[in-house]
CSV table of C-alpha atoms in Angstrom, one decimal:
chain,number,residue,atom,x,y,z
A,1,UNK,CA,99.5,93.1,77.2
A,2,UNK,CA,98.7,96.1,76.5
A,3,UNK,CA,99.2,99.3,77.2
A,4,UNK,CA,100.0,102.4,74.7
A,5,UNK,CA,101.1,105.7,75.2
A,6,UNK,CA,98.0,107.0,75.4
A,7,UNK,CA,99.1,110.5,76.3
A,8,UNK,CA,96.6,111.7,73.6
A,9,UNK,CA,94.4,114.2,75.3
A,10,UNK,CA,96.2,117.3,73.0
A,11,UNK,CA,94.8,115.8,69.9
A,12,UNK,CA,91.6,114.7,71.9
A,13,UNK,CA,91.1,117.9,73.0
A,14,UNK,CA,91.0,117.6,76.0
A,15,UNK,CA,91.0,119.6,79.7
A,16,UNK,CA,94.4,121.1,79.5
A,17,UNK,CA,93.7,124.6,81.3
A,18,UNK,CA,94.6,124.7,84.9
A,19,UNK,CA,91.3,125.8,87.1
A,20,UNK,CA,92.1,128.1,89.6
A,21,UNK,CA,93.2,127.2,92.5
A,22,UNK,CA,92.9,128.0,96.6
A,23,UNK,CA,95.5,128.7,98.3
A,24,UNK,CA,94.7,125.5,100.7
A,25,UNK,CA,94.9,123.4,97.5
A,26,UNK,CA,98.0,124.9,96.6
A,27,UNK,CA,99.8,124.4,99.9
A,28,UNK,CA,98.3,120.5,99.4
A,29,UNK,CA,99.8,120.5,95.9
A,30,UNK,CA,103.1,122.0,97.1
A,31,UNK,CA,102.9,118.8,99.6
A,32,UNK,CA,102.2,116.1,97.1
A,33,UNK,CA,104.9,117.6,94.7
A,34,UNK,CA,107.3,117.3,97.6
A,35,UNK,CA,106.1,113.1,97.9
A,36,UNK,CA,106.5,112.2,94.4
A,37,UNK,CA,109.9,114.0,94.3
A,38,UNK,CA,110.9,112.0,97.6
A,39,UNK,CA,109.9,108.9,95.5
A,40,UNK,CA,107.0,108.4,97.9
A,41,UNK,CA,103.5,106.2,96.3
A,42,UNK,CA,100.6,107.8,96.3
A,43,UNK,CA,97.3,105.6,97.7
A,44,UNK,CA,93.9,106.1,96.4
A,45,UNK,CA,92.6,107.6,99.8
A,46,UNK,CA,95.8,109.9,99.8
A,47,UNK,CA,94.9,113.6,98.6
A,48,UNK,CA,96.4,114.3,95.2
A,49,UNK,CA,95.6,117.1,92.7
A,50,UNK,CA,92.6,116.9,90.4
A,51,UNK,CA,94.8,116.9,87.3
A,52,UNK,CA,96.7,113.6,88.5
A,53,UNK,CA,93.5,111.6,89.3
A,54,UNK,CA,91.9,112.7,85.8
A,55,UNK,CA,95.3,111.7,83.6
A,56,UNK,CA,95.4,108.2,86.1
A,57,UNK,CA,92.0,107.3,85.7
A,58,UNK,CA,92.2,108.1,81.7
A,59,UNK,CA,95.7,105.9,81.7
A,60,UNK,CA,94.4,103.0,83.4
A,61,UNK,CA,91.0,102.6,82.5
A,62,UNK,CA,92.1,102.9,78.5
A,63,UNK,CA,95.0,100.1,79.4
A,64,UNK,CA,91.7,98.2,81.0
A,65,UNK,CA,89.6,98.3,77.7
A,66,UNK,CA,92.5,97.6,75.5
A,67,UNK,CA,93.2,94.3,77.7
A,68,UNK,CA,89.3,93.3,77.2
A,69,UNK,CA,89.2,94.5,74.0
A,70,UNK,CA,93.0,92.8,72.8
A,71,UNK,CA,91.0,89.6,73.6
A,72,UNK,CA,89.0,89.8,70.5
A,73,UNK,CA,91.6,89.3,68.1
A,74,UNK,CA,93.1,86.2,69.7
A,75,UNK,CA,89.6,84.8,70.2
A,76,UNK,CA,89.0,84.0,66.8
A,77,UNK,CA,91.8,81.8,67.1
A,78,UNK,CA,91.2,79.4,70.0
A,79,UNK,CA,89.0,77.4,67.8
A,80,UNK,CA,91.4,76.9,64.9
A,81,UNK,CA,94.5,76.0,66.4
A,82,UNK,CA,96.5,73.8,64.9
A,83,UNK,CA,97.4,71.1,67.9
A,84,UNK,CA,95.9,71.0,70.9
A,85,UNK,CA,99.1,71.8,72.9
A,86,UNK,CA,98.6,75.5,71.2
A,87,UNK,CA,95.0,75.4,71.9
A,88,UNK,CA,95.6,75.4,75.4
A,89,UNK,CA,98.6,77.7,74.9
A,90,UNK,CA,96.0,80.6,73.8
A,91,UNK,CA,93.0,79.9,75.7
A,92,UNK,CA,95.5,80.3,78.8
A,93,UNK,CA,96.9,83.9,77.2
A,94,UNK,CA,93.4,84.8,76.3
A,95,UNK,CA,92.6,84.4,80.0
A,96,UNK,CA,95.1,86.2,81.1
A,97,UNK,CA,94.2,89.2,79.5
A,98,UNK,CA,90.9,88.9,81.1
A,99,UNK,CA,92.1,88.9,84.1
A,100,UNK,CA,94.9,91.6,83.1
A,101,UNK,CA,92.0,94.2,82.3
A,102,UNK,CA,90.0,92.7,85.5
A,103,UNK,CA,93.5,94.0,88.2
A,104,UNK,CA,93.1,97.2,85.7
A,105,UNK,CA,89.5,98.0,85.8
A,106,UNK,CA,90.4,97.5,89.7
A,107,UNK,CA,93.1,99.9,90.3
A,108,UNK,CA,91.2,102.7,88.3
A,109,UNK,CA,87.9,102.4,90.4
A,110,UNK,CA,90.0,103.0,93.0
A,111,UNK,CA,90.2,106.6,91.4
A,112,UNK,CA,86.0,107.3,92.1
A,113,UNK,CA,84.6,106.0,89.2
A,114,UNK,CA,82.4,102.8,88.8
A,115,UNK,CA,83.5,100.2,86.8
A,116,UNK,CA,80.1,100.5,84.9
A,117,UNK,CA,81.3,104.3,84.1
A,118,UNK,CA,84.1,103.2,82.5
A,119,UNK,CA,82.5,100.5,80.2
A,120,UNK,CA,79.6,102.8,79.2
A,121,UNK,CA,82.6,105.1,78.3
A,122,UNK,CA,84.1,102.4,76.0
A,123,UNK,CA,80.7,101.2,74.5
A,124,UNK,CA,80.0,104.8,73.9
A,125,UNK,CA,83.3,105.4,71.8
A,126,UNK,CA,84.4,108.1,74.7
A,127,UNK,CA,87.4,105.8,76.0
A,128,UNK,CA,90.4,104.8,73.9
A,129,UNK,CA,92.2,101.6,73.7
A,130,UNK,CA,94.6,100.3,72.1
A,131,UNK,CA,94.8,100.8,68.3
A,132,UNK,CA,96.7,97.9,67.8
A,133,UNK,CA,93.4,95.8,68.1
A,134,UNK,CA,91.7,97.7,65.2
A,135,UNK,CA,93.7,95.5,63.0
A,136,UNK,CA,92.4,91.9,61.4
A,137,UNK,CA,94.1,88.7,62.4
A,138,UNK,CA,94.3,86.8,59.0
A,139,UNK,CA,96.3,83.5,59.5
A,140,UNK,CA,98.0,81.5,62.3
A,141,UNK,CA,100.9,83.2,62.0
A,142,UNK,CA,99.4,86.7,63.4
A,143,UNK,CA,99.3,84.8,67.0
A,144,UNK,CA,102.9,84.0,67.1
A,145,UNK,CA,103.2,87.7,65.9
A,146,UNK,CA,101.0,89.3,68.1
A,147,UNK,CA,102.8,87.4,71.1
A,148,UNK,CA,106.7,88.1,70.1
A,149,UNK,CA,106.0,92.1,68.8
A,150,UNK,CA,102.5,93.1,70.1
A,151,UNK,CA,103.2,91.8,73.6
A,152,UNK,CA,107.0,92.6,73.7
A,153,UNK,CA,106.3,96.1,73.1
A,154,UNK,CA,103.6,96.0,75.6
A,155,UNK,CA,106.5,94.5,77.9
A,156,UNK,CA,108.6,97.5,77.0
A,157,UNK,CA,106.0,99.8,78.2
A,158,UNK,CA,104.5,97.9,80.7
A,159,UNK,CA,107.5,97.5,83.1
A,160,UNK,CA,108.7,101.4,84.0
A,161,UNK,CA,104.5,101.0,84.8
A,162,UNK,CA,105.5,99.0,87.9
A,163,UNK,CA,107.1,101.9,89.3
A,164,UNK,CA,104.9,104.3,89.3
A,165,UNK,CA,104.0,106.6,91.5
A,166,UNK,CA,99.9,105.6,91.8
A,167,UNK,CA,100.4,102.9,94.0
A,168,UNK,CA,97.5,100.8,92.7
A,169,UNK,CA,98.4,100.6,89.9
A,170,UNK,CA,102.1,100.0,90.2
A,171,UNK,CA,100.7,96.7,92.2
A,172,UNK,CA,98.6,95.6,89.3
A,173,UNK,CA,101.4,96.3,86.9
A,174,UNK,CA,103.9,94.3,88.6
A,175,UNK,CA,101.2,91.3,89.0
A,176,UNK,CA,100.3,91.6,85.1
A,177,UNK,CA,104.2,91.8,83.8
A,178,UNK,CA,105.2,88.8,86.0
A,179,UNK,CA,102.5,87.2,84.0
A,180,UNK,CA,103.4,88.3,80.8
A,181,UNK,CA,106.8,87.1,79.8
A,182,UNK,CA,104.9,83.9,78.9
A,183,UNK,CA,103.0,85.5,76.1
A,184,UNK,CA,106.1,87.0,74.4
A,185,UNK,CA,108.0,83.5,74.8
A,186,UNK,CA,104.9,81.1,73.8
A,187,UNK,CA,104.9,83.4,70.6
A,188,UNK,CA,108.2,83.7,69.4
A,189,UNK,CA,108.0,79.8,70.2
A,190,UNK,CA,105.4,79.1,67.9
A,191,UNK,CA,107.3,81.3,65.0
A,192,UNK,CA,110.3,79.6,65.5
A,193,UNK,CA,108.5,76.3,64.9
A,194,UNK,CA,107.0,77.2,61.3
A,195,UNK,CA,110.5,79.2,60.9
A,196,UNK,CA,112.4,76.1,61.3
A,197,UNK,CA,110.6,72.7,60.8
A,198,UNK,CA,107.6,74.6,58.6
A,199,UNK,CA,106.7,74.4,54.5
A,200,UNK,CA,107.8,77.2,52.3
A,201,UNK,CA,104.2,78.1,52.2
A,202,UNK,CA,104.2,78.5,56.4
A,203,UNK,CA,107.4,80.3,56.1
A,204,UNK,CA,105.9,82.9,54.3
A,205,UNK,CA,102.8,83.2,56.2
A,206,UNK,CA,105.1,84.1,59.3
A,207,UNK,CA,107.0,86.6,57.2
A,208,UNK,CA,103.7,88.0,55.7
A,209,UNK,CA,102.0,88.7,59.7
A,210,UNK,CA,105.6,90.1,60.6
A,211,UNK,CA,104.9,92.6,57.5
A,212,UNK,CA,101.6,93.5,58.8
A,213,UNK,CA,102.4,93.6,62.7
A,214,UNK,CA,105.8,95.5,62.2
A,215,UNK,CA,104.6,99.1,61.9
A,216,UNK,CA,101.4,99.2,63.8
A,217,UNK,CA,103.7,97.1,66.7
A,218,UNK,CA,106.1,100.1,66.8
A,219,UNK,CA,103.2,103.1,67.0
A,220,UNK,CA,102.2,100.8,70.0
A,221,UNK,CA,104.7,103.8,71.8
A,222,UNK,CA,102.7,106.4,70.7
A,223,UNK,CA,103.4,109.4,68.8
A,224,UNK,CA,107.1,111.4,69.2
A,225,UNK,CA,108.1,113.1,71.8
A,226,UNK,CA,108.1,116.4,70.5
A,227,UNK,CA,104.6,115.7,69.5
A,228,UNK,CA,103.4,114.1,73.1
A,229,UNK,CA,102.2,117.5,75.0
A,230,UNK,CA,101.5,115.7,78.2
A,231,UNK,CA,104.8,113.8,78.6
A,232,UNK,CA,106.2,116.1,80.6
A,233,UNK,CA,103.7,116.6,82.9
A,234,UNK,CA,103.2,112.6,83.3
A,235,UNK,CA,106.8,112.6,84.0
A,236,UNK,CA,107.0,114.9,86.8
A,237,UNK,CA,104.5,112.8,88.4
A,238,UNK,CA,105.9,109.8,88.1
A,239,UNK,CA,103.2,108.5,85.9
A,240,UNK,CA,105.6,108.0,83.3
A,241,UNK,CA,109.0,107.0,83.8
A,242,UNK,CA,110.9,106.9,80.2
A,243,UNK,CA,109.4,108.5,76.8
A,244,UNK,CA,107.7,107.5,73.9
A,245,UNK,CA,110.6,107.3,71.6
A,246,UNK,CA,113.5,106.3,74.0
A,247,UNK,CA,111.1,103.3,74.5
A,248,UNK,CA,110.5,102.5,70.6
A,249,UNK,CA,114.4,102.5,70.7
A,250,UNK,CA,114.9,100.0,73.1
A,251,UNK,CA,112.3,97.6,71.7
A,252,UNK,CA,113.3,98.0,68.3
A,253,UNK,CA,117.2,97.3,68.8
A,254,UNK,CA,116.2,94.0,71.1
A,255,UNK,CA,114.0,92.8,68.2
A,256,UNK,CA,116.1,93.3,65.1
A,257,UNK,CA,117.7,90.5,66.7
A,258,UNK,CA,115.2,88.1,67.4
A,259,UNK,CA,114.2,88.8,63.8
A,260,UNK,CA,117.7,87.3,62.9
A,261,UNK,CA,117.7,84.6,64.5
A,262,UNK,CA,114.0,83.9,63.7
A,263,UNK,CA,115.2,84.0,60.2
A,264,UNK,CA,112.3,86.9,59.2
A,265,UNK,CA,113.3,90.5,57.7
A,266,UNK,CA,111.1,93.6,59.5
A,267,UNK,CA,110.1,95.8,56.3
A,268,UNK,CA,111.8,99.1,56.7
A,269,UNK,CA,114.2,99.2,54.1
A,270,UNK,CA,115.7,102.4,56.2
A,271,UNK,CA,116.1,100.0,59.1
A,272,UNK,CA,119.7,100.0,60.2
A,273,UNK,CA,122.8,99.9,63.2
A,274,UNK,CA,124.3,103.4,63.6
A,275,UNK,CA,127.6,103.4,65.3
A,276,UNK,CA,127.8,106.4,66.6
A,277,UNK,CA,124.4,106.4,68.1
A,278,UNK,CA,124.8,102.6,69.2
A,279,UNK,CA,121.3,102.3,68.2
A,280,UNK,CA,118.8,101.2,65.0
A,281,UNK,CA,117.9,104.2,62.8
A,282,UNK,CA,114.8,103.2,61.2
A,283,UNK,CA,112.3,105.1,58.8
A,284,UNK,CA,109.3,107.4,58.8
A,285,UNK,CA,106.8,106.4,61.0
A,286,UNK,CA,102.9,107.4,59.1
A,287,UNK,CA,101.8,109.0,62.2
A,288,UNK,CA,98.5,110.3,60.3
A,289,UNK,CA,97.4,106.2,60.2
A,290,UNK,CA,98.0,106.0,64.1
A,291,UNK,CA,95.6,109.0,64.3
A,292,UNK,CA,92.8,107.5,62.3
A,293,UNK,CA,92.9,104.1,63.7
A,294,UNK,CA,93.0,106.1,67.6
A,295,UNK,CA,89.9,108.2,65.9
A,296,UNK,CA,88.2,105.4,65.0
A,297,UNK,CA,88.7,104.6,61.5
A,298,UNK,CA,90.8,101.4,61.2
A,299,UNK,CA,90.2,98.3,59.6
A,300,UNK,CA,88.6,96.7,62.3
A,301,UNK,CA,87.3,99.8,65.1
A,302,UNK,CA,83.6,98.9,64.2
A,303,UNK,CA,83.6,94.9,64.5
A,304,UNK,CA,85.4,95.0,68.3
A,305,UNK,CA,83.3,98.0,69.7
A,306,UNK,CA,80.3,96.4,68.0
A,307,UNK,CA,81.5,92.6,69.7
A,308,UNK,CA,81.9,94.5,73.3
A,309,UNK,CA,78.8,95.7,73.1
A,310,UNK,CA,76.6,93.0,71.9
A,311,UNK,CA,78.4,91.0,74.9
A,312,UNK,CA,77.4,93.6,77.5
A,313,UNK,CA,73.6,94.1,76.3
A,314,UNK,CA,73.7,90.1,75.8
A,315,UNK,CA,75.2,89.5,79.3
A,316,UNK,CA,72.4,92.1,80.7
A,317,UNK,CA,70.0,89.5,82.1
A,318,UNK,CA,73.1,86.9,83.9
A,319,UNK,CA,74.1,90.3,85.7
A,320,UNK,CA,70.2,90.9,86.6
A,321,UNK,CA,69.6,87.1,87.7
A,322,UNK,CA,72.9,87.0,89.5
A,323,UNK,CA,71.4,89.7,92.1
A,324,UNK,CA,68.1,89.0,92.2
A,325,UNK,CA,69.8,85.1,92.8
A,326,UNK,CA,72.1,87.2,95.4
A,327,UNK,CA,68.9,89.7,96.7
A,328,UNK,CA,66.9,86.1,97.6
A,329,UNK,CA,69.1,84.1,99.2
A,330,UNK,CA,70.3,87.3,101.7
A,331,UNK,CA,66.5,87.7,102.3
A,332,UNK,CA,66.3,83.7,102.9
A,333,UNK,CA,68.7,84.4,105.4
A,334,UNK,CA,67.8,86.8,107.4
A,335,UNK,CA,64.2,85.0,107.6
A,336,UNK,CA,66.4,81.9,109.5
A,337,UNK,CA,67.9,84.2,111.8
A,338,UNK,CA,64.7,85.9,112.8
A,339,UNK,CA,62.8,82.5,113.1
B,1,UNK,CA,79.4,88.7,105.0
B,2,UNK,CA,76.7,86.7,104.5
B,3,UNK,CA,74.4,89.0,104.2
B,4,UNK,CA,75.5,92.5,101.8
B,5,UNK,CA,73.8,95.1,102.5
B,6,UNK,CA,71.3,97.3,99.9
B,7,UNK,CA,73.9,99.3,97.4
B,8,UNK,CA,75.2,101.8,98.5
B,9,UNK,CA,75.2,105.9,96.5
B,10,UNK,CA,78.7,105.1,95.6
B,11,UNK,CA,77.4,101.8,93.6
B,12,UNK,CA,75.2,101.9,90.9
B,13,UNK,CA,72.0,99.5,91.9
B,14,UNK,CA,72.6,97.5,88.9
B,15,UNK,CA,76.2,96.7,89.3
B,16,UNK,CA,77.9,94.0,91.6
B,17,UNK,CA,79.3,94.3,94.5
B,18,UNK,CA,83.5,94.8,95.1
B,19,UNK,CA,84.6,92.5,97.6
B,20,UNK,CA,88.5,92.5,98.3
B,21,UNK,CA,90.5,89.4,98.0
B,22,UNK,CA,92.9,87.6,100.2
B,23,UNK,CA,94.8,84.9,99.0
B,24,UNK,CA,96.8,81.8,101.6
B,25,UNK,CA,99.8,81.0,99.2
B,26,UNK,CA,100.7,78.2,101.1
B,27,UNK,CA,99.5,76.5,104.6
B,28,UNK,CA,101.8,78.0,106.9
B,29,UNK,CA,101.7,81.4,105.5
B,30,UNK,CA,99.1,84.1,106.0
B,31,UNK,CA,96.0,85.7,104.0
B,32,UNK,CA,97.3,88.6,102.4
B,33,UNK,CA,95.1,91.2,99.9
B,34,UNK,CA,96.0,90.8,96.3
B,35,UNK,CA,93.0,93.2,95.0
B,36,UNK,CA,89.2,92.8,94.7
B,37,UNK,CA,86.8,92.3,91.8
B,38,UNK,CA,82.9,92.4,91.6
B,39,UNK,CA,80.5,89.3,92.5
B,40,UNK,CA,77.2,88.9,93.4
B,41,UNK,CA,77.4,87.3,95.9
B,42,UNK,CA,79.7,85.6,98.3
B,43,UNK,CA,80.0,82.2,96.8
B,44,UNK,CA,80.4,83.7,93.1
B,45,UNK,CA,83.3,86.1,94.4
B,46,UNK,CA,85.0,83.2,96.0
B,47,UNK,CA,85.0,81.3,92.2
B,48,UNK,CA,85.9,84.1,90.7
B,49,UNK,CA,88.7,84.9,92.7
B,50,UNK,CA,90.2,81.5,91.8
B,51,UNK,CA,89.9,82.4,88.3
B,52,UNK,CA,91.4,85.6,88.6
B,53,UNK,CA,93.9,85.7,91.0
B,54,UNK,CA,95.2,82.0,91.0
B,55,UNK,CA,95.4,81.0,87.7
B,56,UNK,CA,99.3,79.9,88.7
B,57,UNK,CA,98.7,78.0,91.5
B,58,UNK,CA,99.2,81.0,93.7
B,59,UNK,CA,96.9,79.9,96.3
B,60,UNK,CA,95.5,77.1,98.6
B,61,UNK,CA,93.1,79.3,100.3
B,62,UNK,CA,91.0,82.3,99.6
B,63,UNK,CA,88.8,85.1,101.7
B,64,UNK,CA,86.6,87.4,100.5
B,65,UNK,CA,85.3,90.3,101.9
B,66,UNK,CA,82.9,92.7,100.6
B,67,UNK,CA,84.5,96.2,100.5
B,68,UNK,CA,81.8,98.2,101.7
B,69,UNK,CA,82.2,96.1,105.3
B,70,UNK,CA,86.4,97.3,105.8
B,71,UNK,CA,86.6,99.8,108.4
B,72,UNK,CA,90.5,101.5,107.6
B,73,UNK,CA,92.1,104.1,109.7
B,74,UNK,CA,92.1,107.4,108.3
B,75,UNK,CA,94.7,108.4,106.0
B,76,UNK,CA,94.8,112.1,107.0
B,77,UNK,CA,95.8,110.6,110.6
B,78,UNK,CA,98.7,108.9,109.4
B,79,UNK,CA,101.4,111.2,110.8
B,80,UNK,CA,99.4,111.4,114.0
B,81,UNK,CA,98.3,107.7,114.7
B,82,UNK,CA,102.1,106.3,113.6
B,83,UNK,CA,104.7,109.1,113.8
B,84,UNK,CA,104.9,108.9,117.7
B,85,UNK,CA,106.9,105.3,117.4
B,86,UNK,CA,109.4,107.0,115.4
B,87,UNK,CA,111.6,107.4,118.6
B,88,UNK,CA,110.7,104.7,120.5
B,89,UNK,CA,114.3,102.8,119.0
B,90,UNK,CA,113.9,101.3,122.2
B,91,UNK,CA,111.5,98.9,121.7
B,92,UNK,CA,114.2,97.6,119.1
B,93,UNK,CA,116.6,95.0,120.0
B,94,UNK,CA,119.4,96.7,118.3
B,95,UNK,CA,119.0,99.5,121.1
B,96,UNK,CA,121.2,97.2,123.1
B,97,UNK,CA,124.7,97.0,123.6
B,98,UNK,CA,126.0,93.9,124.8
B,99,UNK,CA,129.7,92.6,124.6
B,100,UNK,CA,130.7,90.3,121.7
B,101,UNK,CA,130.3,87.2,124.1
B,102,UNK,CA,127.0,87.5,124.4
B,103,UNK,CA,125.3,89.5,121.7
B,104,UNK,CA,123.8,86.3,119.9
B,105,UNK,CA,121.1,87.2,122.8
């Protein structure tokens, strides 16, 4: 998992003006332009204009958090799994999104800032992440839902990542999708199983997560185009390779499909094939609930910043012992070699 | 590498060390970077670095070294340190022209 379109500095309010610039820096600018527009990657000790390095480090670190923070959800659920074949199924995703946000967290301190930066950023409610882990995880069904739709949109967005022009980045993307078809697959696995062999009682637990996930899975591209002011600048630097809604497209006409043969309906009653377009119409997206779950005001914003922080203040004296462990055993050794 | 030095500005005192990771995918093959996390110290970086970077068996042998101790050729040099072996198609073996009979060579 789990990135979003995050281009949501517009709303955010954030640095939009262009500072004025030298004509040195412009004559560097005019340079980098001419690198991404060869197709050339850009590494972190390249120069690259102050704009870029701001709307990277924003990108990345948010995609960072959300993979710590997506880990929350799932969690819950390691301990009630129903076999122990799933068991090990999710404690294997849930580590893999650990070490998803761990490549992240990574490639964006590559950018100049600590990696204790960015989490007092989080912990502080400064940095975003993913508003699709605001919402509750109610029954056993949400996990195979989370993995086929939450995951497979993250897919979607994930993999135009891997070419992108921040080189760091790109490296960590393409290392974190080859991981991820498993968590789509193990999902849409464990669906198919209550689908097919399950009770009528099962059957409608998968339908009822599908309900829930459906929407809130398809805001996971962010708001419209029209409506995404920093697209186009993310495009011409090769941040961004396809938009918002030609991405929702794509996702949504691969899963009407898998919800066929899953034997689940998706609930938009507007949902359906348009021949001319060659594409899923579908209905009105309630953009205003993708705002106030971003701003902070969905079901469950409170209870996963409140869990990452209690883990950081709790963890504060392993991170202390570890180097003053660390400090000792360095001093130990230099007392052998001057002996 | 046994011994890291006092943080650095760039490092907060209270945060751990990076160290960069190489990872042997197979005997045979070489160490190559894969990306670095934070440890603090050498034998902690080592374990994590099995949990983070080889949860599929992608390894059989890992370095680590702490960032901080890389010394990298300037990036603003690149056109001067690399460019001049840009006509130097020489040194290539497909600079040669030899008849059919023998161009296995």
């Amino acid at each position: 998992m789990y990135t979003q379109a995050m281009d949501t500095m517009g709303k955010e309010g954030g640095d939009g003006k262009k500072p004025v610039r030298s004509a040195e820096d412009l004559l560097l600018e005019q340079r980098f332009d001419a690198r991404i527009d060869d197709g050339d990657f850009i590494e972190a000790k390249d120069w690259m204009p102050e704009h870029y390095r701001k709307t990277l480090l924003r990108q990345i670190s948010q995609h960072a958090h959300s993979e710590i923070v997506g880990m929350l959800p799932e969690g819950n659920w390691i301990s009630r799994a129903p076999t122990l074949k799933r068991k090990a199924i999710l404690l294997a995703k849930v580590q893999d999104e650990a070490g998803h946000g761990l490549y992240l967290y990574s490639a964006a301190e590559t950018l100049g800032t600590s990696r204790d930066q960015m989490l007092h950023a989080l912990h502080t409610g400064k940095a975003k992440y993913s508003s699709i882990f605001n919402y509750p995880t109610l029954s056993w069904a949400d996990m195979g839902t989370i993995g086929w739709l939450v995951d497979g949109a993250a897919i979607m967005n994930q993999v135009p990542i891997c070419r992108c022009s921040y080189a760091p980045y790109a490296r960590a993307m393409i290392r974190i999708c080859r991981e991820e078809s498993f968590h789509q697959r193990q999902g849409y696995e464990a669906l198919l199983t209550m689908m097919s062999k399950g009770t009528e009682a099962q059957k409608a637990m998968v339908q009822d997560a599908v309900n829930r996930w459906w929407w809130p899975s398809i805001m996971m591209f962010g708001p419209p185009d029209d409506q995404s002011p920093n697209s186009a600048q993310s495009m011409r630097w090769g941040i961004k390779r396809i938009s918002n809604d030609e991405l929702r497209q794509k996702f949504i006409d691969a899963t009407v499909e898998q919800a066929k043969i899953l034997g689940v309906s998706l609930p938009d009653p507007d949902l359906k094939w348009n021949e001319a377009r060659q594409a899923h119409d579908h209905g009105a997206i309630d953009w205003s609930e993708f705002w106030r779950v971003i701003g902070g005001d969905g079901p469950c914003n409170r209870e996963r910043l409140g869990a990452r922080v209690k883990a950081w203040d709790d963890g504060a004296w392993v991170r202390e012992a570890a180097l003053a462990h660390a400090a000792k055993e360095a001093a130990k050794t230099r007392q052998d070699i001057a002996a | 590498m046994d011994n890291p030095k006092e943080p650095t500005a760039a490092t907060p005192a209270a945060e751990w060390p990076l160290w960069e990771i190489f990872v042997r995918s197979r005997a045979g093959l070489d160490h190559k970077h894969c990306g670095s996390l934070h440890a603090a110290d050498p034998k902690m970086a080592i374990q994590l670095a099995r949990d983070v970077y080889t949860r599929r068996q992608e390894g059989s042998s890992i370095w680590v070294v702490r960032s901080d101790q890389i010394v990298a050729s300037d990036p603003g040099d690149k056109g001067m340190y690399f460019d001049p072996m840009e006509d130097k198609v020489y040194r290539h073996p497909t600079f040669y022209q030899l008849p059919d009979a023998v161009d296995h060579m």
